[in-house]
Amino acid sequence: MTAPTAILQAEGLTKEFLGFVAVKNVNLSVKPGSIHALIGPNGAGKTTVFNLLTKFLTPTSGRIVFEGTDVTGEQPAAVARRGLVRSFQISATFPHLTVLENIRVALQRRAGLATQFWRSDKVLRLLDGRARELIADFNLDVYADAPAVDLSYGRKRALEIATTLALEPKMLLLDEPMAGMGHEDIDRVVALIRKAAVGRTILMVEHNLSVVSDLCDTITVLQRGEIIAEGDYAKVSQDPKVREAYMGMEEA
């Protein structure tokens, strides 16, 4: 059987708000196993597209196909169960739970125990082995018993990604994962995203163009709700429309 050319597709995706067209006829195709970035200047429609793809908004027209199935009419939770998971859907951390407990909560959901807090502590601790594997993968070992509120910003983002991966998503959508980070934290999270990408697909909205150029296989550029360019960084960074729309891109 021929492998699918796209794991996620948007076809003619359009969103209007009281007559204002925020997204217009967007056709997007994300290849399996790739790291795909959605970029553009402020107000380009990136977040709206992201919210449409993850079903937090309903398109005015167009459709969304995940693994060959039309999911346009599905709710966010149903799409997440298919394996299309947006980071904050599960990974907003509980500040006063420990790192281990945060990841175990995500594993409880995966194991069908999300609401079964009446189960004995012994049963829930059966999930600790996998939780500690994820903690080790993201270099959070020494913080396993620390409350999430005490972590640095970069390590909180690491915890968020780890809890999301506890759901074993087929495709992970990250909304500006580098926002508010210093250089040291950015390097750490880039490494974590590379690790998270092994065996799955990632779509990310990101403003940091040096990160995008180094990390992403394909880049889609939006302006005023429409796609103006797509390709690898070398291609889109030389596109005159991108240079005009995305001031400073050529220096990034």
mmCIF file of C-alpha atoms in Angstrom:
data_model
loop_
_atom_site.group_PDB
_atom_site.id
_atom_site.type_symbol
_atom_site.label_atom_id
_atom_site.label_comp_id
_atom_site.label_asym_id
_atom_site.label_seq_id
_atom_site.Cartn_x
_atom_site.Cartn_y
_atom_site.Cartn_z
ATOM 1 C CA MET A 1 0.000 0.000 0.000
ATOM 2 C CA THR A 2 1.304 3.449 -0.905
ATOM 3 C CA ALA A 3 2.046 5.661 2.074
ATOM 4 C CA PRO A 4 -0.256 8.705 2.345
ATOM 5 C CA THR A 5 1.178 11.941 0.995
ATOM 6 C CA ALA A 6 -0.395 13.955 3.829
ATOM 7 C CA ILE A 7 -1.406 13.193 7.395
ATOM 8 C CA LEU A 8 -3.320 16.485 7.717
ATOM 9 C CA GLN A 9 -4.936 18.514 4.954
ATOM 10 C CA ALA A 10 -6.930 21.723 4.873
ATOM 11 C CA GLU A 11 -8.911 22.286 1.716
ATOM 12 C CA GLY A 12 -10.332 25.723 0.942
ATOM 13 C CA LEU A 13 -10.332 26.619 4.633
ATOM 14 C CA THR A 14 -12.100 29.953 5.205
ATOM 15 C CA LYS A 15 -13.199 31.727 8.379
ATOM 16 C CA GLU A 16 -15.265 34.902 8.570
ATOM 17 C CA PHE A 17 -16.060 36.926 11.687
ATOM 18 C CA LEU A 18 -19.020 39.276 11.159
ATOM 19 C CA GLY A 19 -17.997 39.943 7.582
ATOM 20 C CA PHE A 20 -14.247 40.097 8.263
ATOM 21 C CA VAL A 21 -12.392 37.321 6.436
ATOM 22 C CA ALA A 22 -9.656 36.174 8.839
ATOM 23 C CA VAL A 23 -8.655 33.097 6.802
ATOM 24 C CA LYS A 24 -9.299 32.822 3.069
ATOM 25 C CA ASN A 25 -9.158 29.652 0.989
ATOM 26 C CA VAL A 26 -6.197 28.068 2.772
ATOM 27 C CA ASN A 27 -4.964 24.797 1.292
ATOM 28 C CA LEU A 28 -2.452 23.125 3.582
ATOM 29 C CA SER A 29 -0.846 19.693 3.318
ATOM 30 C CA VAL A 30 1.363 18.331 6.113
ATOM 31 C CA LYS A 31 3.519 15.325 5.269
ATOM 32 C CA PRO A 32 3.752 12.419 7.726
ATOM 33 C CA GLY A 33 6.888 12.526 9.858
ATOM 34 C CA SER A 34 7.702 16.148 9.045
ATOM 35 C CA ILE A 35 8.148 19.259 11.180
ATOM 36 C CA HIS A 36 6.020 21.896 9.468
ATOM 37 C CA ALA A 37 5.925 25.570 10.490
ATOM 38 C CA LEU A 38 3.191 28.129 10.015
ATOM 39 C CA ILE A 39 4.645 31.636 10.062
ATOM 40 C CA GLY A 40 3.689 35.183 9.136
ATOM 41 C CA PRO A 41 3.547 38.727 10.476
ATOM 42 C CA ASN A 42 1.193 39.713 13.287
ATOM 43 C CA GLY A 43 -2.413 39.501 12.146
ATOM 44 C CA ALA A 44 -1.622 37.045 9.354
ATOM 45 C CA GLY A 45 -4.194 34.514 10.569
ATOM 46 C CA LYS A 46 -1.830 31.879 11.982
ATOM 47 C CA THR A 47 -3.678 31.400 15.265
ATOM 48 C CA THR A 48 -7.032 31.295 13.493
ATOM 49 C CA VAL A 49 -5.779 28.546 11.167
ATOM 50 C CA PHE A 50 -4.407 26.682 14.179
ATOM 51 C CA ASN A 51 -7.740 26.972 15.992
ATOM 52 C CA LEU A 52 -9.583 25.743 12.904
ATOM 53 C CA LEU A 53 -7.312 22.724 12.489
ATOM 54 C CA THR A 54 -7.725 21.721 16.128
ATOM 55 C CA LYS A 55 -11.506 22.364 15.979
ATOM 56 C CA PHE A 56 -11.600 25.183 18.510
ATOM 57 C CA LEU A 57 -13.190 27.201 15.712
ATOM 58 C CA THR A 58 -15.651 26.045 13.057
ATOM 59 C CA PRO A 59 -14.762 27.004 9.473
ATOM 60 C CA THR A 60 -17.158 29.131 7.455
ATOM 61 C CA SER A 61 -16.281 26.910 4.510
ATOM 62 C CA GLY A 62 -13.735 24.305 3.504
ATOM 63 C CA ARG A 63 -12.827 21.011 5.135
ATOM 64 C CA ILE A 64 -10.155 19.367 7.290
ATOM 65 C CA VAL A 65 -8.932 15.827 6.636
ATOM 66 C CA PHE A 66 -6.825 13.843 9.118
ATOM 67 C CA GLU A 67 -5.411 10.489 8.029
ATOM 68 C CA GLY A 68 -7.895 10.358 5.170
ATOM 69 C CA THR A 69 -10.960 11.062 7.340
ATOM 70 C CA ASP A 70 -12.970 14.272 7.106
ATOM 71 C CA VAL A 71 -12.962 15.667 10.660
ATOM 72 C CA THR A 72 -14.450 19.075 9.841
ATOM 73 C CA GLY A 73 -17.567 18.460 11.926
ATOM 74 C CA GLU A 74 -15.877 16.809 14.898
ATOM 75 C CA GLN A 75 -15.326 18.292 18.344
ATOM 76 C CA PRO A 76 -11.798 18.974 19.693
ATOM 77 C CA ALA A 77 -11.892 15.992 22.064
ATOM 78 C CA ALA A 78 -12.885 13.618 19.261
ATOM 79 C CA VAL A 79 -10.060 14.859 17.042
ATOM 80 C CA ALA A 80 -7.615 14.495 19.947
ATOM 81 C CA ARG A 81 -8.708 10.881 20.409
ATOM 82 C CA ARG A 82 -7.774 10.276 16.782
ATOM 83 C CA GLY A 83 -4.221 11.343 17.644
ATOM 84 C CA LEU A 84 -4.269 15.001 16.552
ATOM 85 C CA VAL A 85 -3.305 16.725 19.784
ATOM 86 C CA ARG A 86 -2.707 20.371 20.519
ATOM 87 C CA SER A 87 -0.268 20.954 23.322
ATOM 88 C CA PHE A 88 -2.502 22.929 25.656
ATOM 89 C CA GLN A 89 -5.405 20.455 25.383
ATOM 90 C CA ILE A 90 -3.754 18.269 28.016
ATOM 91 C CA SER A 91 -0.456 19.923 28.826
ATOM 92 C CA ALA A 92 -1.480 23.014 30.757
ATOM 93 C CA THR A 93 0.246 21.994 33.953
ATOM 94 C CA PHE A 94 -1.335 21.750 37.385
ATOM 95 C CA PRO A 95 0.920 24.138 39.306
ATOM 96 C CA HIS A 96 0.689 22.505 42.724
ATOM 97 C CA LEU A 97 1.063 18.925 41.529
ATOM 98 C CA THR A 98 4.555 17.532 41.160
ATOM 99 C CA VAL A 99 6.165 16.881 37.793
ATOM 100 C CA LEU A 100 5.505 13.152 38.264
ATOM 101 C CA GLU A 101 1.872 13.742 39.209
ATOM 102 C CA ASN A 102 1.294 16.022 36.205
ATOM 103 C CA ILE A 103 2.506 13.392 33.776
ATOM 104 C CA ARG A 104 0.594 10.672 35.588
ATOM 105 C CA VAL A 105 -2.648 12.662 35.159
ATOM 106 C CA ALA A 106 -2.058 12.607 31.386
ATOM 107 C CA LEU A 107 -1.301 8.885 31.500
ATOM 108 C CA GLN A 108 -4.512 8.289 33.474
ATOM 109 C CA ARG A 109 -6.436 9.815 30.595
ATOM 110 C CA ARG A 110 -4.649 7.606 28.082
ATOM 111 C CA ALA A 111 -5.350 4.536 30.239
ATOM 112 C CA GLY A 112 -9.024 5.415 30.650
ATOM 113 C CA LEU A 113 -8.555 6.369 34.300
ATOM 114 C CA ALA A 114 -8.902 10.139 33.889
ATOM 115 C CA THR A 115 -11.970 10.434 36.105
ATOM 116 C CA GLN A 116 -11.337 7.408 38.295
ATOM 117 C CA PHE A 117 -9.626 9.145 41.183
ATOM 118 C CA TRP A 118 -11.382 6.719 43.530
ATOM 119 C CA ARG A 119 -8.990 4.016 42.351
ATOM 120 C CA SER A 120 -6.367 3.069 44.906
ATOM 121 C CA ASP A 121 -3.031 4.808 44.951
ATOM 122 C CA LYS A 122 -1.455 1.418 44.248
ATOM 123 C CA VAL A 123 -3.361 1.122 40.948
ATOM 124 C CA LEU A 124 -2.466 4.654 39.868
ATOM 125 C CA ARG A 125 1.191 4.069 40.710
ATOM 126 C CA LEU A 126 1.296 1.389 38.045
ATOM 127 C CA LEU A 127 1.604 4.367 35.694
ATOM 128 C CA ASP A 128 4.733 5.678 37.415
ATOM 129 C CA GLY A 129 7.139 3.614 35.308
ATOM 130 C CA ARG A 130 6.030 5.219 32.045
ATOM 131 C CA ALA A 131 5.819 8.621 33.745
ATOM 132 C CA ARG A 132 9.437 8.364 34.865
ATOM 133 C CA GLU A 133 10.503 7.345 31.350
ATOM 134 C CA LEU A 134 8.987 10.554 30.001
ATOM 135 C CA ILE A 135 10.555 12.549 32.815
ATOM 136 C CA ALA A 136 13.961 11.121 31.913
ATOM 137 C CA ASP A 137 13.422 11.753 28.191
ATOM 138 C CA PHE A 138 12.950 15.434 28.931
ATOM 139 C CA ASN A 139 15.765 15.732 31.472
ATOM 140 C CA LEU A 140 13.417 16.455 34.351
ATOM 141 C CA ASP A 141 14.637 13.641 36.633
ATOM 142 C CA VAL A 142 15.820 15.875 39.440
ATOM 143 C CA TYR A 143 12.497 17.743 39.400
ATOM 144 C CA ALA A 144 10.223 14.669 39.530
ATOM 145 C CA ASP A 145 8.980 15.478 43.028
ATOM 146 C CA ALA A 146 9.015 19.270 42.640
ATOM 147 C CA PRO A 147 5.751 21.200 42.204
ATOM 148 C CA ALA A 148 5.322 22.429 38.621
ATOM 149 C CA VAL A 149 4.963 25.981 39.918
ATOM 150 C CA ASP A 150 8.614 25.919 41.012
ATOM 151 C CA LEU A 151 10.007 25.094 37.558
ATOM 152 C CA SER A 152 11.673 27.645 35.297
ATOM 153 C CA TYR A 153 9.712 28.736 32.237
ATOM 154 C CA GLY A 154 11.719 26.529 29.894
ATOM 155 C CA ARG A 155 11.300 23.470 32.107
ATOM 156 C CA LYS A 156 7.571 24.114 32.375
ATOM 157 C CA ARG A 157 7.422 23.988 28.572
ATOM 158 C CA ALA A 158 9.371 20.727 28.698
ATOM 159 C CA LEU A 159 6.810 19.376 31.175
ATOM 160 C CA GLU A 160 3.972 20.516 28.911
ATOM 161 C CA ILE A 161 5.412 18.648 25.936
ATOM 162 C CA ALA A 162 6.067 15.567 28.070
ATOM 163 C CA THR A 163 2.476 15.488 29.322
ATOM 164 C CA THR A 164 1.206 15.876 25.761
ATOM 165 C CA LEU A 165 3.370 12.974 24.593
ATOM 166 C CA ALA A 166 1.849 10.866 27.354
ATOM 167 C CA LEU A 167 -1.238 10.765 25.132
ATOM 168 C CA GLU A 168 0.887 9.156 22.398
ATOM 169 C CA PRO A 169 -0.307 11.542 19.660
ATOM 170 C CA LYS A 170 0.241 10.772 15.995
ATOM 171 C CA MET A 171 0.507 14.486 15.303
ATOM 172 C CA LEU A 172 1.437 17.251 17.712
ATOM 173 C CA LEU A 173 0.467 20.891 17.202
ATOM 174 C CA LEU A 174 2.543 23.476 19.049
ATOM 175 C CA ASP A 175 1.468 27.119 19.309
ATOM 176 C CA GLU A 176 4.541 29.368 19.645
ATOM 177 C CA PRO A 177 6.566 26.961 21.814
ATOM 178 C CA MET A 178 9.462 29.455 22.101
ATOM 179 C CA ALA A 179 7.373 32.430 23.239
ATOM 180 C CA GLY A 180 8.942 34.309 26.124
ATOM 181 C CA MET A 181 12.095 32.192 26.276
ATOM 182 C CA GLY A 182 15.715 33.172 26.671
ATOM 183 C CA HIS A 183 18.434 31.700 24.458
ATOM 184 C CA GLU A 184 19.329 28.852 26.835
ATOM 185 C CA ASP A 185 15.701 27.728 27.151
ATOM 186 C CA ILE A 186 15.190 27.971 23.381
ATOM 187 C CA ASP A 187 18.085 25.602 22.724
ATOM 188 C CA ARG A 188 16.678 23.154 25.271
ATOM 189 C CA VAL A 189 13.156 23.214 23.817
ATOM 190 C CA VAL A 190 14.419 22.881 20.234
ATOM 191 C CA ALA A 191 16.179 19.696 21.328
ATOM 192 C CA LEU A 192 12.968 18.502 23.006
ATOM 193 C CA ILE A 193 10.924 19.133 19.856
ATOM 194 C CA ARG A 194 13.427 17.144 17.802
ATOM 195 C CA LYS A 195 13.034 14.292 20.275
ATOM 196 C CA ALA A 196 9.245 14.596 20.223
ATOM 197 C CA ALA A 197 9.260 14.468 16.409
ATOM 198 C CA VAL A 198 10.709 10.957 16.282
ATOM 199 C CA GLY A 199 7.931 8.753 14.938
ATOM 200 C CA ARG A 200 5.330 11.532 14.692
ATOM 201 C CA THR A 201 4.410 14.703 12.814
ATOM 202 C CA ILE A 202 4.633 18.228 14.213
ATOM 203 C CA LEU A 203 2.923 21.418 13.066
ATOM 204 C CA MET A 204 4.001 24.561 14.867
ATOM 205 C CA VAL A 205 3.256 28.262 14.837
ATOM 206 C CA GLU A 206 6.484 30.075 15.609
ATOM 207 C CA HIS A 207 7.850 33.632 15.428
ATOM 208 C CA ASN A 208 11.510 32.803 15.997
ATOM 209 C CA LEU A 209 12.811 32.473 12.445
ATOM 210 C CA SER A 210 16.226 31.138 13.424
ATOM 211 C CA VAL A 211 14.425 28.255 15.129
ATOM 212 C CA VAL A 212 12.205 27.719 12.086
ATOM 213 C CA SER A 213 15.153 27.724 9.681
ATOM 214 C CA ASP A 214 17.024 25.144 11.750
ATOM 215 C CA LEU A 215 14.147 22.896 12.786
ATOM 216 C CA CYS A 216 11.461 22.766 10.111
ATOM 217 C CA ASP A 217 11.265 20.756 6.894
ATOM 218 C CA THR A 218 8.460 22.809 5.362
ATOM 219 C CA ILE A 219 7.341 26.386 6.033
ATOM 220 C CA THR A 220 3.983 27.870 5.090
ATOM 221 C CA VAL A 221 3.818 31.676 5.118
ATOM 222 C CA LEU A 222 0.537 33.490 5.722
ATOM 223 C CA GLN A 223 -0.371 37.102 5.090
ATOM 224 C CA ARG A 224 -3.823 38.568 5.685
ATOM 225 C CA GLY A 225 -5.272 35.094 6.022
ATOM 226 C CA GLU A 226 -3.891 33.721 2.755
ATOM 227 C CA ILE A 227 -0.899 31.539 1.931
ATOM 228 C CA ILE A 228 1.696 33.552 0.011
ATOM 229 C CA ALA A 229 4.579 31.050 -0.046
ATOM 230 C CA GLU A 230 5.504 27.515 0.934
ATOM 231 C CA GLY A 231 8.646 25.405 0.849
ATOM 232 C CA ASP A 232 11.862 24.994 2.790
ATOM 233 C CA TYR A 233 13.475 27.978 4.494
ATOM 234 C CA ALA A 234 15.882 28.658 1.644
ATOM 235 C CA LYS A 235 12.976 28.950 -0.779
ATOM 236 C CA VAL A 236 10.550 31.028 1.270
ATOM 237 C CA SER A 237 13.205 33.388 2.629
ATOM 238 C CA GLN A 238 14.068 34.423 -0.935
ATOM 239 C CA ASP A 239 10.459 34.951 -2.016
ATOM 240 C CA PRO A 240 9.855 38.683 -2.732
ATOM 241 C CA LYS A 241 6.295 38.514 -1.315
ATOM 242 C CA VAL A 242 7.626 37.039 1.914
ATOM 243 C CA ARG A 243 10.376 39.645 2.196
ATOM 244 C CA GLU A 244 7.825 42.384 1.757
ATOM 245 C CA ALA A 245 5.298 40.903 4.193
ATOM 246 C CA TYR A 246 7.716 39.644 6.807
ATOM 247 C CA MET A 247 10.127 42.502 7.422
ATOM 248 C CA GLY A 248 13.523 41.372 8.671
ATOM 249 C CA MET A 249 13.163 37.813 7.395
ATOM 250 C CA GLU A 250 16.201 38.144 5.181
ATOM 251 C CA GLU A 251 18.368 38.982 8.192
ATOM 252 C CA ALA A 252 17.067 36.112 10.342
#
